[in-house]
Coordinates of C-alpha atoms in Angstrom, one line a residue:
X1 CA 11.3 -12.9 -5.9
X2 CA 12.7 -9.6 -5.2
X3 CA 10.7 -8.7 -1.5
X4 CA 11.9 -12.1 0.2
X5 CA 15.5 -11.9 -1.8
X6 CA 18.5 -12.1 0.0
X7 CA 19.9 -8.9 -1.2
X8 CA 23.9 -9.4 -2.6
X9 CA 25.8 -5.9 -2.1
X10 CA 29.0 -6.1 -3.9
X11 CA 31.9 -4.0 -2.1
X12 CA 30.5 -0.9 -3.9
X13 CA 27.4 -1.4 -3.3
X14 CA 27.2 -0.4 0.9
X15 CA 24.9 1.9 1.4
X16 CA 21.7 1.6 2.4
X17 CA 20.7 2.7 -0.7
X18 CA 20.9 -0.4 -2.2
X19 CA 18.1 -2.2 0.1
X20 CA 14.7 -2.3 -0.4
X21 CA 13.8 -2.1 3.2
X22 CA 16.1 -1.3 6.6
X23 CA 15.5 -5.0 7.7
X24 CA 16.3 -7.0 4.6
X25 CA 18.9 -9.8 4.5
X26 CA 22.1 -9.2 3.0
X27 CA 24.7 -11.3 1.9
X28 CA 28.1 -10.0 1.5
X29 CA 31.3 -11.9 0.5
X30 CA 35.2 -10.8 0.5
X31 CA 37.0 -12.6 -2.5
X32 CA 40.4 -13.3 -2.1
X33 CA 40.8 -13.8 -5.9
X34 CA 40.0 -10.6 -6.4
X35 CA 43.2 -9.6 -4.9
X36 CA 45.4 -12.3 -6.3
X37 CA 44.5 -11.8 -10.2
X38 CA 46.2 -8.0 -10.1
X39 CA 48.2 -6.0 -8.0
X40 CA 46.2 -3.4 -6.6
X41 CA 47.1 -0.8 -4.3
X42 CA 47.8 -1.3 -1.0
X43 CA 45.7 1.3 0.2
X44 CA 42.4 0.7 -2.0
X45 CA 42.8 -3.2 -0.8
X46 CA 42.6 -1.3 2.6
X47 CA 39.4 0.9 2.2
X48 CA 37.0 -1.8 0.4
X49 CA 38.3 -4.4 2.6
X50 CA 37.7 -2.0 5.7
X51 CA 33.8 -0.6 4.1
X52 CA 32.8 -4.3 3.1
X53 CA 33.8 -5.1 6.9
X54 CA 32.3 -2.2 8.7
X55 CA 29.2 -2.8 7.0
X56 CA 29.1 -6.2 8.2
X57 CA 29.8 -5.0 11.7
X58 CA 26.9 -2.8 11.0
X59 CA 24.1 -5.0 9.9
X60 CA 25.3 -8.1 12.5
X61 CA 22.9 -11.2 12.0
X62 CA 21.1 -8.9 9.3
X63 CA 24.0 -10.1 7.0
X64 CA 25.3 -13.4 6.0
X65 CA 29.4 -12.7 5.6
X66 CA 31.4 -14.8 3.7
X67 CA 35.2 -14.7 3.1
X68 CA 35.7 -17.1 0.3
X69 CA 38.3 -17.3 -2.3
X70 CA 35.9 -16.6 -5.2
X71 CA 32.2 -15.1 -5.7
X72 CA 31.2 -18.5 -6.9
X73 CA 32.2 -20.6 -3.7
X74 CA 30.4 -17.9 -1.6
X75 CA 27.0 -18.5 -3.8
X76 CA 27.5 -22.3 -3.2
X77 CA 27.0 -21.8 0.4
X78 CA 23.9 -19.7 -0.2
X79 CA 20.2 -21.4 0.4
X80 CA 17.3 -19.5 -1.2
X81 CA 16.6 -16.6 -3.6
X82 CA 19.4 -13.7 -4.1
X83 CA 19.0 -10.6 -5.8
X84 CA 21.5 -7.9 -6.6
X85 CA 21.7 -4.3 -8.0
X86 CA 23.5 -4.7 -11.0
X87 CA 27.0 -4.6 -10.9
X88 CA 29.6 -2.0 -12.1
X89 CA 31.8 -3.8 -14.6
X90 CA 30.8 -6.0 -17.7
X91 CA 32.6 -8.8 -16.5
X92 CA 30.5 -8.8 -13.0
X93 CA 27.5 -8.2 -14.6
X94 CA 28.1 -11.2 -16.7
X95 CA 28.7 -13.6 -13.6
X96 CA 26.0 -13.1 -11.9
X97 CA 23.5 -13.1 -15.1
X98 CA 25.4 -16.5 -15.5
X99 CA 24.3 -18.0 -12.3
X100 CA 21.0 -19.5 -11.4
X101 CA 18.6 -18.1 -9.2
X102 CA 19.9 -14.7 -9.0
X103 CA 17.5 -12.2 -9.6
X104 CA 19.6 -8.7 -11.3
X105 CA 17.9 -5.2 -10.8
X106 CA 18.6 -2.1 -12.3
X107 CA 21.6 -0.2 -11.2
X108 CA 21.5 2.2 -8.0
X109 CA 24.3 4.3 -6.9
X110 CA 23.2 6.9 -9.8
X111 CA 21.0 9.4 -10.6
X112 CA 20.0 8.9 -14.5
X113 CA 18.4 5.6 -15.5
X114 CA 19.5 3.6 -18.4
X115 CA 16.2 3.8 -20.3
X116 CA 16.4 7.7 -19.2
X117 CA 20.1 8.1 -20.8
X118 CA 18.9 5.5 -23.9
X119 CA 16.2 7.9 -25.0
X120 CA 18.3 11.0 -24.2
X121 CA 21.5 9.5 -26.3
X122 CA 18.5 8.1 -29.0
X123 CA 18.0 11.6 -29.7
X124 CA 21.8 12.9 -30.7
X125 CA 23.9 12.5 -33.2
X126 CA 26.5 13.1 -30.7
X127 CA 26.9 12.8 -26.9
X128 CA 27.9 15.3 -25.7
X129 CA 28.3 16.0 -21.9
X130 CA 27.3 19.4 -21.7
X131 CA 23.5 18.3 -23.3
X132 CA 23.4 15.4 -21.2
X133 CA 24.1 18.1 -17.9
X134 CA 21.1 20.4 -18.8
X135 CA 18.9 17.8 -19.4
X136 CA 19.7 16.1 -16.3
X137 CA 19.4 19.4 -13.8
X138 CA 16.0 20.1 -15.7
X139 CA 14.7 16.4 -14.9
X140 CA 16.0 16.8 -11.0
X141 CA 15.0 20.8 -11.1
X142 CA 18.4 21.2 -9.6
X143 CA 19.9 25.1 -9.6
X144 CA 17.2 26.1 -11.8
X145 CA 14.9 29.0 -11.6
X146 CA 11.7 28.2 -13.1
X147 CA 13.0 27.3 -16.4
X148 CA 16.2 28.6 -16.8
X149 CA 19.3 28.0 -14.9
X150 CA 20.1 29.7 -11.2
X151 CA 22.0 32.9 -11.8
X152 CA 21.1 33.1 -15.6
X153 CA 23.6 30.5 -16.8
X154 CA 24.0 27.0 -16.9
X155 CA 27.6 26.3 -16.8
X156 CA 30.5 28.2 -14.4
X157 CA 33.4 26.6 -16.1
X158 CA 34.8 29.4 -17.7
X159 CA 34.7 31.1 -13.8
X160 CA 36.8 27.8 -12.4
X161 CA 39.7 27.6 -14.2
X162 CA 42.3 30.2 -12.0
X163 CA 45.3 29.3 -11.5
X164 CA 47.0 28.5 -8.6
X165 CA 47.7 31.2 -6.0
X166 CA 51.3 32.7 -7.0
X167 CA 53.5 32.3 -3.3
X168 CA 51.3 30.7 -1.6
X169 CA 52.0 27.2 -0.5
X170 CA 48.6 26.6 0.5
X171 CA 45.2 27.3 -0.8
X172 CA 43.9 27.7 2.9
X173 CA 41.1 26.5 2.9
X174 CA 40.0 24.2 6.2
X175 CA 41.8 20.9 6.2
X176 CA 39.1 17.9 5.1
X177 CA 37.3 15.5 7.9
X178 CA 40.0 12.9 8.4
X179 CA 39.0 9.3 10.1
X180 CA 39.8 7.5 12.8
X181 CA 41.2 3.3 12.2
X182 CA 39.8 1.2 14.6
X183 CA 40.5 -2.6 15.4
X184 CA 38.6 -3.4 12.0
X185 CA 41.0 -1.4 10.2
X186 CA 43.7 -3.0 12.4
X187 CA 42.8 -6.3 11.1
X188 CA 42.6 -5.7 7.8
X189 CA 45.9 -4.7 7.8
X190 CA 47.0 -7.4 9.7
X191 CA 45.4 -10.1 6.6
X192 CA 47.1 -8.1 4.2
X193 CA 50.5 -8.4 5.6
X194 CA 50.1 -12.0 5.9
X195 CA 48.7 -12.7 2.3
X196 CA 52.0 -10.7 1.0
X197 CA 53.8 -12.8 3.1
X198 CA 52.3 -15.8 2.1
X199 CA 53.1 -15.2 -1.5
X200 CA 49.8 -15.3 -2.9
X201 CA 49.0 -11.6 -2.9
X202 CA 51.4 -8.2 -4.1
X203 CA 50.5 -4.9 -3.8
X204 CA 52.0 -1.1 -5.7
X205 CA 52.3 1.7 -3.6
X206 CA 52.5 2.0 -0.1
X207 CA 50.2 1.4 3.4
X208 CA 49.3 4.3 5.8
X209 CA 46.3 5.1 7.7
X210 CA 43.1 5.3 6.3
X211 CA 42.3 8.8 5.0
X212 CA 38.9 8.4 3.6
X213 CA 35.4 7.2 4.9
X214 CA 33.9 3.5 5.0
X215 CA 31.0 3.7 6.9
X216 CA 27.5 5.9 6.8
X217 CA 28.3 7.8 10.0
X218 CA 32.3 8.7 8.5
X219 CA 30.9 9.7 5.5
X220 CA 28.0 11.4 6.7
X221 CA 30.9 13.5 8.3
X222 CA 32.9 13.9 5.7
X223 CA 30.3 15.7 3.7
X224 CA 28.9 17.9 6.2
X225 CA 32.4 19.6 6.8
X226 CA 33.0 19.6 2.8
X227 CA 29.7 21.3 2.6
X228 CA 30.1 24.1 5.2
X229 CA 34.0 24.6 5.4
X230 CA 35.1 23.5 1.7
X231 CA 32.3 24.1 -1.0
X232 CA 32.6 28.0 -0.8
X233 CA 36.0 27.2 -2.0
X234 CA 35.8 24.8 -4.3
X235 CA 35.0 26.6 -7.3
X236 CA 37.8 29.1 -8.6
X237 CA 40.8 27.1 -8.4
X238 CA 38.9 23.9 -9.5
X239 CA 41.7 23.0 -11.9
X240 CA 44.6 24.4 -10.4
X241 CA 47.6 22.6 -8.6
X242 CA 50.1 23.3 -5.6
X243 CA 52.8 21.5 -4.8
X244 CA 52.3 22.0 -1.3
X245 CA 48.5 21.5 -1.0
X246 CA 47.6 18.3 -2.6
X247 CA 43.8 18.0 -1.8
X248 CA 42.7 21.7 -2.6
X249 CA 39.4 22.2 -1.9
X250 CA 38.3 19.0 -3.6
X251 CA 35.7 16.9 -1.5
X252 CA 37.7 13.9 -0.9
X253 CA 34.4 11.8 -1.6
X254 CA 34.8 10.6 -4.5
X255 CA 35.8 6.7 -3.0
X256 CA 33.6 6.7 -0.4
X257 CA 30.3 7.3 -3.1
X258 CA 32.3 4.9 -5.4
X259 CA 31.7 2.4 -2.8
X260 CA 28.1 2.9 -2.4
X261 CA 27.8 4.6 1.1
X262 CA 26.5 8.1 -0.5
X263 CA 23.7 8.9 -2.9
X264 CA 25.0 11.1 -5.3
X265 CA 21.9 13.1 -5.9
X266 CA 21.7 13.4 -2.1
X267 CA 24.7 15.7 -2.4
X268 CA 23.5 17.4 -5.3
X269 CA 20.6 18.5 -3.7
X270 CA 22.2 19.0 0.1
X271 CA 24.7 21.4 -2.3
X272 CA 22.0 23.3 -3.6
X273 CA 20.4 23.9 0.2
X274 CA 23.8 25.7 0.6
X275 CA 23.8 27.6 -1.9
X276 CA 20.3 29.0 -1.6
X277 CA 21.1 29.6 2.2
X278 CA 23.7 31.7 0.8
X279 CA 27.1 29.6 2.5
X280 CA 28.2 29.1 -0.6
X281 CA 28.5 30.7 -4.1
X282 CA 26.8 30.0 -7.4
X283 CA 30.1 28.9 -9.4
X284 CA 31.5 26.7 -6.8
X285 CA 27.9 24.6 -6.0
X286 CA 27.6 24.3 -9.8
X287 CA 30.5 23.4 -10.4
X288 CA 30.6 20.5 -7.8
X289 CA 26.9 19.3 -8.9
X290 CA 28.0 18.9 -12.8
X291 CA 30.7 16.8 -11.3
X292 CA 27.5 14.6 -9.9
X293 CA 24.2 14.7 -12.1
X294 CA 26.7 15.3 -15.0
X295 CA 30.2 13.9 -15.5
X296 CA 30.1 11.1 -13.3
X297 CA 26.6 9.6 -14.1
X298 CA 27.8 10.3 -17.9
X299 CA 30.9 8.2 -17.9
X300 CA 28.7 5.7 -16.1
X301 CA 26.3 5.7 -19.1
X302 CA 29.1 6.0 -21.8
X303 CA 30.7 2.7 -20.2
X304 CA 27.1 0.6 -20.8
X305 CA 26.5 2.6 -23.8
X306 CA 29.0 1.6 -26.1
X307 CA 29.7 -2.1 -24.6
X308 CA 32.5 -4.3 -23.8
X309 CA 34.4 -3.4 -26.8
X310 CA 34.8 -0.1 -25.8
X311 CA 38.1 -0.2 -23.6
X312 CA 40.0 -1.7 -26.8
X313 CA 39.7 1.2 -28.9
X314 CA 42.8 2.3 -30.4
X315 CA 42.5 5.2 -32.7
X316 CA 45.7 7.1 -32.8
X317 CA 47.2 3.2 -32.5
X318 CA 49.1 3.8 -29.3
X319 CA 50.9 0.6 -28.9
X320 CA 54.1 1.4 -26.4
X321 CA 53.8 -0.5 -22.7
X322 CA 53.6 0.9 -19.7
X323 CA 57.3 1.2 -18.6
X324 CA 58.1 -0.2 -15.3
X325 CA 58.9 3.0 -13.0
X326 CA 55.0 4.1 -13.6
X327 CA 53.5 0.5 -13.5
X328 CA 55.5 0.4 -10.5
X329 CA 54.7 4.2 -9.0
X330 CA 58.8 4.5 -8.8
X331 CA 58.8 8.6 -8.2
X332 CA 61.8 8.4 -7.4
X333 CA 63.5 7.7 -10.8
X334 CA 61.9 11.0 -12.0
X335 CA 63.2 14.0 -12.5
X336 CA 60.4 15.9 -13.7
X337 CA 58.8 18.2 -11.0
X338 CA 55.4 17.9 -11.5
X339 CA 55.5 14.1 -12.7
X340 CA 57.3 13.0 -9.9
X341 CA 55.0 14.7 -7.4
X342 CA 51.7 13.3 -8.7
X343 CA 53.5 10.0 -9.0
X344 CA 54.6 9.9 -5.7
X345 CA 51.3 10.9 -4.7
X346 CA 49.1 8.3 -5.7
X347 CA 52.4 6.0 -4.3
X348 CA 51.9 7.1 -1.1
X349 CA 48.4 8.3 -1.1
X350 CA 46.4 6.5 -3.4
X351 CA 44.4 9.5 -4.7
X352 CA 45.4 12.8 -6.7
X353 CA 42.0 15.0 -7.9
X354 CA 41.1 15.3 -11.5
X355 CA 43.7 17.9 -13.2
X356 CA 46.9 16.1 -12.1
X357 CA 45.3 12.7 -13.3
X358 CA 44.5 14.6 -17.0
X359 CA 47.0 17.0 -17.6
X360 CA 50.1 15.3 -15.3
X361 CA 49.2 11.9 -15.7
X362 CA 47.5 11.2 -18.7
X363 CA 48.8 13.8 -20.5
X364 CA 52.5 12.2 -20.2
X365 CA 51.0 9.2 -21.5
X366 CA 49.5 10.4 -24.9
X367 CA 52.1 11.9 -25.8
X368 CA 54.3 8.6 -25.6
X369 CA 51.3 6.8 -27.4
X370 CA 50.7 4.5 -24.0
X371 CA 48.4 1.7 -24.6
X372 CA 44.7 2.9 -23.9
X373 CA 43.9 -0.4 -22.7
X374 CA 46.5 -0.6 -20.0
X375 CA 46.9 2.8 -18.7
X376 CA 42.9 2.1 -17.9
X377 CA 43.9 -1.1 -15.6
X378 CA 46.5 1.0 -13.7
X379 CA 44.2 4.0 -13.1
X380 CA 41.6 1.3 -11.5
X381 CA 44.3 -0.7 -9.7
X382 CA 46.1 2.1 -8.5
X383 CA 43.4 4.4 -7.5
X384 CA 41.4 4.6 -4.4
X385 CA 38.1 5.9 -6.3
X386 CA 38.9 3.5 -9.0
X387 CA 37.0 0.9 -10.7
X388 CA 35.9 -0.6 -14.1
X389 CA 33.1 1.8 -15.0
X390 CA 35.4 4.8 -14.0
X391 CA 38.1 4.6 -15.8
X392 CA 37.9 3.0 -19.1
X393 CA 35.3 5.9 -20.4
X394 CA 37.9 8.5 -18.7
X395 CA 41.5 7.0 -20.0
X396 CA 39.7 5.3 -23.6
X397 CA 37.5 7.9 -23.9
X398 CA 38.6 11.3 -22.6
X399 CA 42.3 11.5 -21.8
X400 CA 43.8 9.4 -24.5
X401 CA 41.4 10.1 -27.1
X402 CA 41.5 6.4 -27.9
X403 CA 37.4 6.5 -28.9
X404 CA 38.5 8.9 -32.0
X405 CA 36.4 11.5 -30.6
X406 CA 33.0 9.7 -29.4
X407 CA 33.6 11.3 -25.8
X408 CA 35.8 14.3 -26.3
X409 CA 36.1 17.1 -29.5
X410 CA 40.0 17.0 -29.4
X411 CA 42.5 15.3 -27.6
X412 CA 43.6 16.6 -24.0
X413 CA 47.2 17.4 -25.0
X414 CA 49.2 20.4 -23.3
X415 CA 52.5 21.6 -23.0
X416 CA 54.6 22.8 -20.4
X417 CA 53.1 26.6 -20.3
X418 CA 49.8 24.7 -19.3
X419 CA 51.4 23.3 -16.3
X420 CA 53.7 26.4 -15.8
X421 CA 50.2 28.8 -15.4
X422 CA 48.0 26.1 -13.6
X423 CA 50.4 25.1 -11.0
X424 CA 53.7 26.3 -8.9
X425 CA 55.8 23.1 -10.3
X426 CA 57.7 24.5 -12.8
X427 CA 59.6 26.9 -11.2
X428 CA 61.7 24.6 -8.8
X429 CA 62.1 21.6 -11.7
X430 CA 65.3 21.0 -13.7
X431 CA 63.2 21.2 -16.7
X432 CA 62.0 24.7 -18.7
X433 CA 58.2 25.1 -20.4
X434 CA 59.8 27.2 -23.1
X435 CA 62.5 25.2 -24.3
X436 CA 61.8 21.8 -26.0
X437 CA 64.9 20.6 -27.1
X438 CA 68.4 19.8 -25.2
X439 CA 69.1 19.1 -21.9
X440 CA 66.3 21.2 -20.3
X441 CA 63.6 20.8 -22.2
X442 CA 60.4 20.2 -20.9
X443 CA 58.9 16.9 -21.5
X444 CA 55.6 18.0 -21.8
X445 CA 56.8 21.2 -24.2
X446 CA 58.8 18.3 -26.1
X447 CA 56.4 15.4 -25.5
X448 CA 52.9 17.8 -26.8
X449 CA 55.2 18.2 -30.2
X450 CA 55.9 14.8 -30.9
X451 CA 52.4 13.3 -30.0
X452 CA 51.4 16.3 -32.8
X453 CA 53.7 15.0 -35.5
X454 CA 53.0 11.4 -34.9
X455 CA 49.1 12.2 -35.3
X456 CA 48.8 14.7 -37.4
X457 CA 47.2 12.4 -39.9
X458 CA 44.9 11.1 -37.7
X459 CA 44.0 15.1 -36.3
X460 CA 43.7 16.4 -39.5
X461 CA 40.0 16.2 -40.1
X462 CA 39.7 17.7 -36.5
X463 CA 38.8 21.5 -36.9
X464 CA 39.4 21.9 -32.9
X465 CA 43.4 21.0 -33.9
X466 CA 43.5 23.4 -36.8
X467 CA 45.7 26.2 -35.1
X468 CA 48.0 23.1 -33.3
X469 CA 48.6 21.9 -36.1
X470 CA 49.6 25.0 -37.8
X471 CA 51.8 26.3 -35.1
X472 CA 53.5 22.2 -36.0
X473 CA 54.3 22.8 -39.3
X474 CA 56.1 26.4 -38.7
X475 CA 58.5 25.1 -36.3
X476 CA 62.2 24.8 -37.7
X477 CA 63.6 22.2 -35.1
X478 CA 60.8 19.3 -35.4
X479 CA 62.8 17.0 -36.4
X480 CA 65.1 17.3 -33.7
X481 CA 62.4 17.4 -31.1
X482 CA 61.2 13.9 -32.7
X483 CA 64.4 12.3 -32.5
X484 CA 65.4 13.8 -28.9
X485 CA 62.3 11.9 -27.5
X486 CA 62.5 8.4 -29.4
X487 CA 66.1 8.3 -28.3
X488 CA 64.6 9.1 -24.7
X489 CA 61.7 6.1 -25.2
X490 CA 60.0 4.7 -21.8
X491 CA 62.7 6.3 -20.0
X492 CA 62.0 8.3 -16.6
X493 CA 62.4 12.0 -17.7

């Protein structure tokens, strides 16, 4: 069936990539329902509404495009075989197994297989990421040298953790390719004012222009200016944060390949050519390709691996909703520097890169004992680069330690001295990293205690939490940093 298939690219599925040929038919179809069942952010409705469009614009009579309310009445209108990459989510993946006639192929959009990452993981007792890495860059021959790794070692981690510059508001590096809108963009902003009108559709955080790719050309674009005037910089301060420099010298690419429109082994390879042409350095290009052929295709893997269950692990039992001034991205109502900067960020942006959404984010949440479960949905809904796949292995499984260690050895946990020597937050906030009781203490300092004493059974075993643990039991005032923070509860600190 597959060659004279209609092929059915889901809104994260764009790129050409997922054809089999540059003429095939395509079908795609914009779900309103999507849209009405949870309130995502304004801004990610924008940039897959805008992609799915452009790429419609793109492929002209090459595409049938249907705006239904649901997948289903789309289908109904279709004549004649369909096939389609499989899906990112369980729940998509069951739909269209569920209906007749369409034809499911294996995934694209990655770089290791299932049946490649089944025999790997049939092999371990354990899964652990930095395994899965090697073996992927020796299957790709990516960075390696014969058969070692480029530069003698295989991992630059330990060479990307500086903190952030001290009086320096900027990293200054060049700024990141920016788009253009156009009347597409124009219009999809123009439906999206009317659904909220209408009633039928709400929306968390706020609109502005588009600041991330949705076409081939855009993010074509994108990359070649991350490659040549952001890569050489993206190594060293990898982990650090500035209040005043909220991109870094991240890549910003993240959505765009999340939607389909880049091949991630593409940039893998296209940052190896600048690293043997000598534009950029060893520890940056590695560490941006284990972000490709290793984190992101493992929490790909991990999601499919352990199966639908997965996102409704539980294993420190952290039961306590989602209070409403995060649900609701209310920065405003918080006093904490650092908290109320990320917050307000992905408010007004959509997007913050991978430390604040750990050690700001996430880390604020398992210390309150969050549920897993939900703080997954509002990382996908709220979150430009966000879906399914994404963020149930990398909430569950890696910032809330919900898994009981499947993904991660110990649970991603810090106090305010983390935040204090990664980023410049601390020293305009209200707050103090050193004291963690009364009405300046920190409510990470406070918060990493309390998570400690209300797991400490549950970390015990753990031989990672051994010195954490002991450094619990020696301090005199635990009990009044316990009862200081259930008094404060789901309250904005």
């Amino acid at each position: 069936m597959t060659a004279a298939a209609r092929r059915w690219c889901f809104a994260d599925q764009l790129g050409p990539h997922f054809l089999d040929r540059s003429d095939q038919p395509v079908l795609l179809v914009e779900s309103r329902a999507v849209f009405e069942r949870r309130r995502f952010h304004r801004r990610k409705a924008h940039l897959v509404l805008s992609a799915l469009r452009h790429r419609a614009a793109e492929l002209g009579d090459q595409a049938t495009f249907l705006r239904t309310r649901t997948y289903g009445e789309a289908l109904d209108r279709v004549a004649g075989p369909v096939s389609v990459c499989r899906p990112t989510s369980w729940a998509a993946d069951r739909f269209v197994r569920s209906r007749p006639g369409i034809e499911v192929l294996p995934a694209r959009g990655f770089c290791t297989s299932r049946a490649e990452f089944g025999e790997w993981a049939g092999r371990r007792r354990t899964l652990r990421l930095e395994d899965f890495y090697r073996d992927a860059r020796r299957r790709f021959d990516i960075l390696m040298d014969g058969d070692g790794p480029a530069g003698g070692r295989w991992n630059f981690d330990a060479d990307n953790r500086e903190p952030a510059p001290r009086n320096a508001g900027t990293l200054g590096v060049p700024e990141p390719w920016r788009p253009e809108e156009d009347d597409i963009d124009a219009q999809v902003r123009a439906d999206l004012d009317r659904w909220e009108r209408d009633g039928s559709v709400s929306f968390v955080g706020r609109d502005g222009l588009r600041e991330f790719p949705v076409t081939a050309t855009e993010v074509q674009a994108a990359l070649r200016v991350f490659l040549r005037k952001r890569l050489a910089h993206f190594g060293p301060h990898e982990d650090a944060m500035l209040s005043g420099d909220r991109v870094m010298a991240h890549s910003l690419l993240s959505a765009p390949m999340n939607l389909g429109l880049l091949d991630p082994l593409d940039c893998a390879h296209a940052a190896e050519a600048a690293y043997r042409a000598g534009h950029a350095p060893l520890g940056s290009v590695e560490g941006y390709i284990r972000q490709l052929i290793g984190w992101r295709d493992y929490v790909w893997h991990v999601y499919w691996h352990f199966g639908p269950d997965y996102r409704r692990r539980n294993a420190l039992g952290a039961r306590t909703r989602l209070p409403e001034w995060f649900a609701n991205l209310d920065a405003d109502a918080v006093g904490a520097r650092c908290l109320r900067d990320v917050l307000a960020q992905v408010r007004d942006h959509g997007w913050v890169h991978h430390i604040p959404r750990l050690m700001v984010l996430s880390n604020y949440a398992l210390q309150r004992g969050w549920q897993p479960d939900a703080l997954a949905d509002w990382f996908h809904r709220c979150f430009v680069d966000g879906y399914d796949w994404v963020m149930v292995a990398n909430v569950v499984g890696m910032s809330q330690h919900a898994d009981g260690g499947l993904m991660a050895t110990k649970p991603y946990a810090a106090g305010g001295a983390y935040i204090n020597r990664m980023s410049d937050y601390c020293g305009g906030c209200r707050y103090r990293p050193g004291e963690r009781t009364g009405e300046r203490a920190c409510p990470f300092t406070a918060g990493y205690w309390w998570f400690l004493s209300r797991n400490e059974r549950h970390l015990a075993g753990n031989r990672r939490m051994n010195r954490p643990l002991a450094g619990l039991r020696r301090l005199g005032d635990l009990d009044e940093v316990v009862s200081q923070q259930r008094r404060l509860g789901r309250s904005a600190p």
